[in-house]
PDB file of C-alpha atoms in Angstrom:
ATOM      1  CA  MET A   1       0.020  -0.052  -0.044  1.00 40.00           C
ATOM      2  CA  PRO A   2       1.285   3.504  -0.770  1.00 46.00           C
ATOM      3  CA  SER A   3       2.324   5.725   2.084  1.00 54.00           C
ATOM      4  CA  SER A   4      -0.224   8.063   3.550  1.00 62.00           C
ATOM      5  CA  ASP A   5       1.575  11.048   2.063  1.00 60.00           C
ATOM      6  CA  SER A   6       1.253   9.777  -1.437  1.00 64.00           C
ATOM      7  CA  TYR A   7      -2.214   8.413  -1.001  1.00 68.00           C
ATOM      8  CA  PHE A   8      -3.706  11.666   0.418  1.00 65.00           C
ATOM      9  CA  ALA A   9      -1.999  13.800  -2.306  1.00 66.00           C
ATOM     10  CA  SER A  10      -3.534  11.493  -4.856  1.00 67.00           C
ATOM     11  CA  ILE A  11      -7.115  11.994  -3.643  1.00 67.00           C
ATOM     12  CA  VAL A  12      -6.715  15.504  -2.385  1.00 69.00           C
ATOM     13  CA  PRO A  13      -4.088  17.548  -4.384  1.00 64.00           C
ATOM     14  CA  GLY A  14      -3.856  20.256  -1.764  1.00 70.00           C
ATOM     15  CA  LEU A  15      -2.155  17.838   0.529  1.00 71.00           C
ATOM     16  CA  ALA A  16       0.669  17.264  -1.910  1.00 74.00           C
ATOM     17  CA  GLY A  17       4.171  18.665  -1.128  1.00 75.00           C
ATOM     18  CA  PRO A  18       6.348  19.003   1.878  1.00 75.00           C
ATOM     19  CA  ASP A  19       4.725  20.404   4.961  1.00 80.00           C
ATOM     20  CA  ALA A  20       1.235  20.134   3.517  1.00 79.00           C
ATOM     21  CA  PHE A  21       0.028  18.137   6.485  1.00 81.00           C
ATOM     22  CA  GLU A  22       1.208  16.081   9.512  1.00 84.00           C
ATOM     23  CA  LEU A  23      -0.335  12.743  10.712  1.00 84.00           C
ATOM     24  CA  ARG A  24      -1.902  13.123  14.202  1.00 86.00           C
ATOM     25  CA  SER A  25      -3.247   9.570  14.805  1.00 87.00           C
ATOM     26  CA  PRO A  26      -2.906   6.001  13.543  1.00 86.00           C
ATOM     27  CA  LYS A  27      -5.551   4.725  11.280  1.00 88.00           C
ATOM     28  CA  ASP A  28      -8.908   4.074  12.984  1.00 89.00           C
ATOM     29  CA  GLY A  29     -12.102   2.863  11.222  1.00 92.00           C
ATOM     30  CA  VAL A  30     -14.341   3.448  14.372  1.00 94.00           C
ATOM     31  CA  TYR A  31     -14.974   7.065  13.628  1.00 96.00           C
ATOM     32  CA  ASN A  32     -15.133   9.364  10.697  1.00 95.00           C
ATOM     33  CA  CYS A  33     -14.594  13.153   9.822  1.00 95.00           C
ATOM     34  CA  ILE A  34     -18.032  14.046  10.902  1.00 97.00           C
ATOM     35  CA  ALA A  35     -17.751  12.363  14.259  1.00 97.00           C
ATOM     36  CA  PHE A  36     -14.165  13.738  14.741  1.00 96.00           C
ATOM     37  CA  ALA A  37     -15.274  17.384  14.002  1.00 97.00           C
ATOM     38  CA  ALA A  38     -18.152  16.790  16.674  1.00 97.00           C
ATOM     39  CA  GLY A  39     -15.547  15.477  19.103  1.00 95.00           C
ATOM     40  CA  ASP A  40     -16.661  11.964  19.141  1.00 96.00           C
ATOM     41  CA  THR A  41     -13.908   9.306  18.463  1.00 95.00           C
ATOM     42  CA  THR A  42     -16.191   6.438  19.563  1.00 96.00           C
ATOM     43  CA  ARG A  43     -18.465   5.949  16.665  1.00 96.00           C
ATOM     44  CA  TRP A  44     -19.127   6.650  12.917  1.00 97.00           C
ATOM     45  CA  TRP A  45     -21.569   9.529  12.354  1.00 98.00           C
ATOM     46  CA  TRP A  46     -23.651   9.395   9.122  1.00 97.00           C
ATOM     47  CA  PRO A  47     -27.373   9.642   8.318  1.00 98.00           C
ATOM     48  CA  GLU A  48     -27.955   6.071   7.388  1.00 95.00           C
ATOM     49  CA  HIS A  49     -29.666   3.263   9.188  1.00 92.00           C
ATOM     50  CA  ARG A  50     -26.658   0.871   9.097  1.00 93.00           C
ATOM     51  CA  SER A  51     -25.028  -1.188  11.854  1.00 92.00           C
ATOM     52  CA  GLY A  52     -22.439   0.784  13.733  1.00 90.00           C
ATOM     53  CA  TYR A  53     -23.573   4.174  12.459  1.00 96.00           C
ATOM     54  CA  TYR A  54     -24.815   7.003  14.646  1.00 98.00           C
ATOM     55  CA  TRP A  55     -26.896  10.027  13.863  1.00 98.00           C
ATOM     56  CA  PRO A  56     -28.307  12.429  16.454  1.00 98.00           C
ATOM     57  CA  PRO A  57     -31.867  11.747  17.035  1.00 96.00           C
ATOM     58  CA  ASN A  58     -32.875  15.484  16.522  1.00 94.00           C
ATOM     59  CA  ALA A  59     -31.295  15.637  13.144  1.00 97.00           C
ATOM     60  CA  PRO A  60     -33.219  14.544   9.928  1.00 97.00           C
ATOM     61  CA  MET A  61     -31.821  11.289   8.579  1.00 97.00           C
ATOM     62  CA  VAL A  62     -30.895  12.851   5.178  1.00 97.00           C
ATOM     63  CA  GLN A  63     -27.599  13.991   3.700  1.00 97.00           C
ATOM     64  CA  THR A  64     -28.189  17.654   3.472  1.00 97.00           C
ATOM     65  CA  ILE A  65     -26.369  20.743   4.900  1.00 97.00           C
ATOM     66  CA  PRO A  66     -29.337  21.562   7.050  1.00 98.00           C
ATOM     67  CA  ALA A  67     -29.407  18.075   8.513  1.00 98.00           C
ATOM     68  CA  PHE A  68     -25.596  18.135   9.302  1.00 98.00           C
ATOM     69  CA  VAL A  69     -26.077  21.568  10.831  1.00 98.00           C
ATOM     70  CA  GLN A  70     -28.748  20.111  13.120  1.00 98.00           C
ATOM     71  CA  ALA A  71     -26.438  17.215  13.930  1.00 98.00           C
ATOM     72  CA  PHE A  72     -23.648  19.556  14.988  1.00 98.00           C
ATOM     73  CA  GLU A  73     -26.159  21.680  16.994  1.00 98.00           C
ATOM     74  CA  SER A  74     -26.796  18.455  19.075  1.00 98.00           C
ATOM     75  CA  VAL A  75     -23.271  19.066  20.333  1.00 97.00           C
ATOM     76  CA  ASP A  76     -23.657  22.846  21.045  1.00 97.00           C
ATOM     77  CA  TYR A  77     -22.175  24.157  17.683  1.00 98.00           C
ATOM     78  CA  VAL A  78     -24.088  27.229  16.076  1.00 98.00           C
ATOM     79  CA  THR A  79     -23.634  28.600  12.691  1.00 98.00           C
ATOM     80  CA  CYS A  80     -21.288  31.354  12.109  1.00 97.00           C
ATOM     81  CA  ASP A  81     -19.944  33.507   9.246  1.00 95.00           C
ATOM     82  CA  SER A  82     -16.254  32.404   8.562  1.00 93.00           C
ATOM     83  CA  GLU A  83     -13.524  30.110   9.277  1.00 92.00           C
ATOM     84  CA  HIS A  84     -11.395  32.726  10.995  1.00 90.00           C
ATOM     85  CA  ARG A  85     -10.249  32.111  14.569  1.00 92.00           C
ATOM     86  CA  ASP A  86     -12.387  33.464  17.403  1.00 91.00           C
ATOM     87  CA  ALA A  87     -10.802  33.438  20.840  1.00 91.00           C
ATOM     88  CA  GLY A  88     -12.723  31.181  23.169  1.00 93.00           C
ATOM     89  CA  TYR A  89     -14.367  29.155  20.405  1.00 95.00           C
ATOM     90  CA  GLU A  90     -13.566  26.062  18.415  1.00 95.00           C
ATOM     91  CA  LYS A  91     -14.744  25.928  14.775  1.00 97.00           C
ATOM     92  CA  ILE A  92     -15.742  23.454  12.246  1.00 97.00           C
ATOM     93  CA  ALA A  93     -16.264  23.737   8.441  1.00 97.00           C
ATOM     94  CA  ILE A  94     -18.508  21.396   6.614  1.00 97.00           C
ATOM     95  CA  PHE A  95     -17.510  20.697   3.005  1.00 93.00           C
ATOM     96  CA  ALA A  96     -20.049  19.722   0.395  1.00 94.00           C
ATOM     97  CA  ILE A  97     -20.566  19.111  -3.296  1.00 91.00           C
ATOM     98  CA  GLY A  98     -23.707  21.101  -4.048  1.00 88.00           C
ATOM     99  CA  ASP A  99     -25.902  20.427  -1.056  1.00 89.00           C
ATOM    100  CA  LEU A 100     -24.295  16.966  -0.389  1.00 94.00           C
ATOM    101  CA  PRO A 101     -21.994  17.064   2.697  1.00 96.00           C
ATOM    102  CA  ARG A 102     -18.704  15.232   2.016  1.00 93.00           C
ATOM    103  CA  HIS A 103     -16.439  16.138   4.824  1.00 94.00           C
ATOM    104  CA  ALA A 104     -15.907  18.186   8.088  1.00 96.00           C
ATOM    105  CA  ALA A 105     -12.799  19.703   9.489  1.00 95.00           C
ATOM    106  CA  ARG A 106     -12.175  21.125  12.879  1.00 96.00           C
ATOM    107  CA  GLN A 107      -9.929  24.055  13.774  1.00 95.00           C
ATOM    108  CA  GLU A 108      -7.158  23.354  16.161  1.00 93.00           C
ATOM    109  CA  ILE A 109      -7.804  25.030  19.431  1.00 90.00           C
ATOM    110  CA  GLY A 110      -5.511  28.046  19.916  1.00 88.00           C
ATOM    111  CA  SER A 111      -4.354  27.964  16.314  1.00 90.00           C
ATOM    112  CA  THR A 112      -5.334  28.768  12.714  1.00 89.00           C
ATOM    113  CA  ARG A 113      -4.566  25.180  11.620  1.00 91.00           C
ATOM    114  CA  TRP A 114      -7.255  22.601  10.767  1.00 93.00           C
ATOM    115  CA  LEU A 115      -7.784  18.878  11.822  1.00 92.00           C
ATOM    116  CA  SER A 116      -9.283  16.403   9.441  1.00 91.00           C
ATOM    117  CA  LYS A 117     -10.237  12.801   9.678  1.00 92.00           C
ATOM    118  CA  MET A 118      -9.474  11.101   6.338  1.00 86.00           C
ATOM    119  CA  GLY A 119     -12.197   8.517   6.076  1.00 82.00           C
ATOM    120  CA  SER A 120     -11.141   5.463   8.051  1.00 87.00           C
ATOM    121  CA  LEU A 121      -7.580   6.460   7.868  1.00 85.00           C
ATOM    122  CA  GLU A 122      -5.439   8.752  10.044  1.00 85.00           C
ATOM    123  CA  ASP A 123      -6.312  12.249  11.510  1.00 86.00           C
ATOM    124  CA  ILE A 124      -4.142  15.045   9.897  1.00 88.00           C
ATOM    125  CA  VAL A 125      -3.418  18.599  10.730  1.00 88.00           C
ATOM    126  CA  HIS A 126      -3.168  20.962   7.779  1.00 85.00           C
ATOM    127  CA  ASN A 127      -2.284  24.657   7.630  1.00 83.00           C
ATOM    128  CA  GLN A 128      -4.922  25.887   5.257  1.00 83.00           C
ATOM    129  CA  LEU A 129      -8.550  24.784   5.445  1.00 85.00           C
ATOM    130  CA  GLU A 130      -8.660  24.812   1.684  1.00 83.00           C
ATOM    131  CA  ALA A 131      -5.878  22.122   1.489  1.00 78.00           C
ATOM    132  CA  VAL A 132      -8.684  19.470   1.683  1.00 79.00           C
ATOM    133  CA  SER A 133     -10.792  21.187  -0.965  1.00 77.00           C
ATOM    134  CA  GLY A 134     -11.012  19.725  -4.362  1.00 72.00           C
ATOM    135  CA  GLU A 135     -12.918  17.026  -6.409  1.00 69.00           C
ATOM    136  CA  LYS A 136     -13.378  14.609  -3.500  1.00 68.00           C
ATOM    137  CA  TYR A 137     -14.707  17.116  -0.872  1.00 70.00           C
ATOM    138  CA  ASP A 138     -15.255  20.277  -3.021  1.00 83.00           C
ATOM    139  CA  GLU A 139     -15.437  23.452  -0.767  1.00 89.00           C
ATOM    140  CA  PRO A 140     -16.286  24.434   2.711  1.00 93.00           C
ATOM    141  CA  VAL A 141     -19.909  25.750   2.680  1.00 94.00           C
ATOM    142  CA  GLN A 142     -20.868  26.021   6.267  1.00 97.00           C
ATOM    143  CA  PHE A 143     -18.963  27.192   9.240  1.00 97.00           C
ATOM    144  CA  MET A 144     -20.000  26.520  12.962  1.00 98.00           C
ATOM    145  CA  ARG A 145     -18.522  27.287  16.287  1.00 97.00           C
ATOM    146  CA  ARG A 146     -18.995  26.435  20.058  1.00 97.00           C
ATOM    147  CA  ARG A 147     -17.353  27.630  23.193  1.00 95.00           C
ATOM    148  CA  ILE A 148     -14.252  25.801  23.973  1.00 92.00           C
ATOM    149  CA  ARG A 149     -14.997  23.101  26.473  1.00 78.00           C
ATOM    150  CA  THR A 150     -13.051  22.851  29.591  1.00 74.00           C
ATOM    151  CA  THR A 151     -12.601  19.758  31.772  1.00 62.00           C
ATOM    152  CA  GLU A 152     -13.226  19.702  35.578  1.00 52.00           C
ATOM    153  CA  GLY A 153     -10.036  20.366  37.562  1.00 45.00           C
ATOM    154  CA  GLY A 154      -8.064  21.483  34.330  1.00 42.00           C
TER     155      GLY A 154
END
């Protein structure tokens, strides 16, 4: 199998070249980019009635931008106007081809860099949100944010 570097560059040209991205985790097929953006690494989020899939009960079981917005609202995200960093918030971007959601990325807390889960493969960090744009995921079409969550005692 080709290396992750060459494989990612072949499906998402913005990830080609030195320093285009860094691996952040080993391969893990338990969760996908939607779950990862929501902060859930325990299950695969997708609006289908399939074994092992999860979809928030308040969100319509359809693959549309409004349904994905409702899914992210279930974990306290609200829509916002841009991908630009807002102190005190974590942001996500929903990518779509037309009205068909294809990917979600999460902004790294305290940074302008972005985190993406690449299907059932690794999590990556990329400097530019648009690095994962292209034929496979198209463009970011919806931005959302939520207050940064803190842990007790930390």
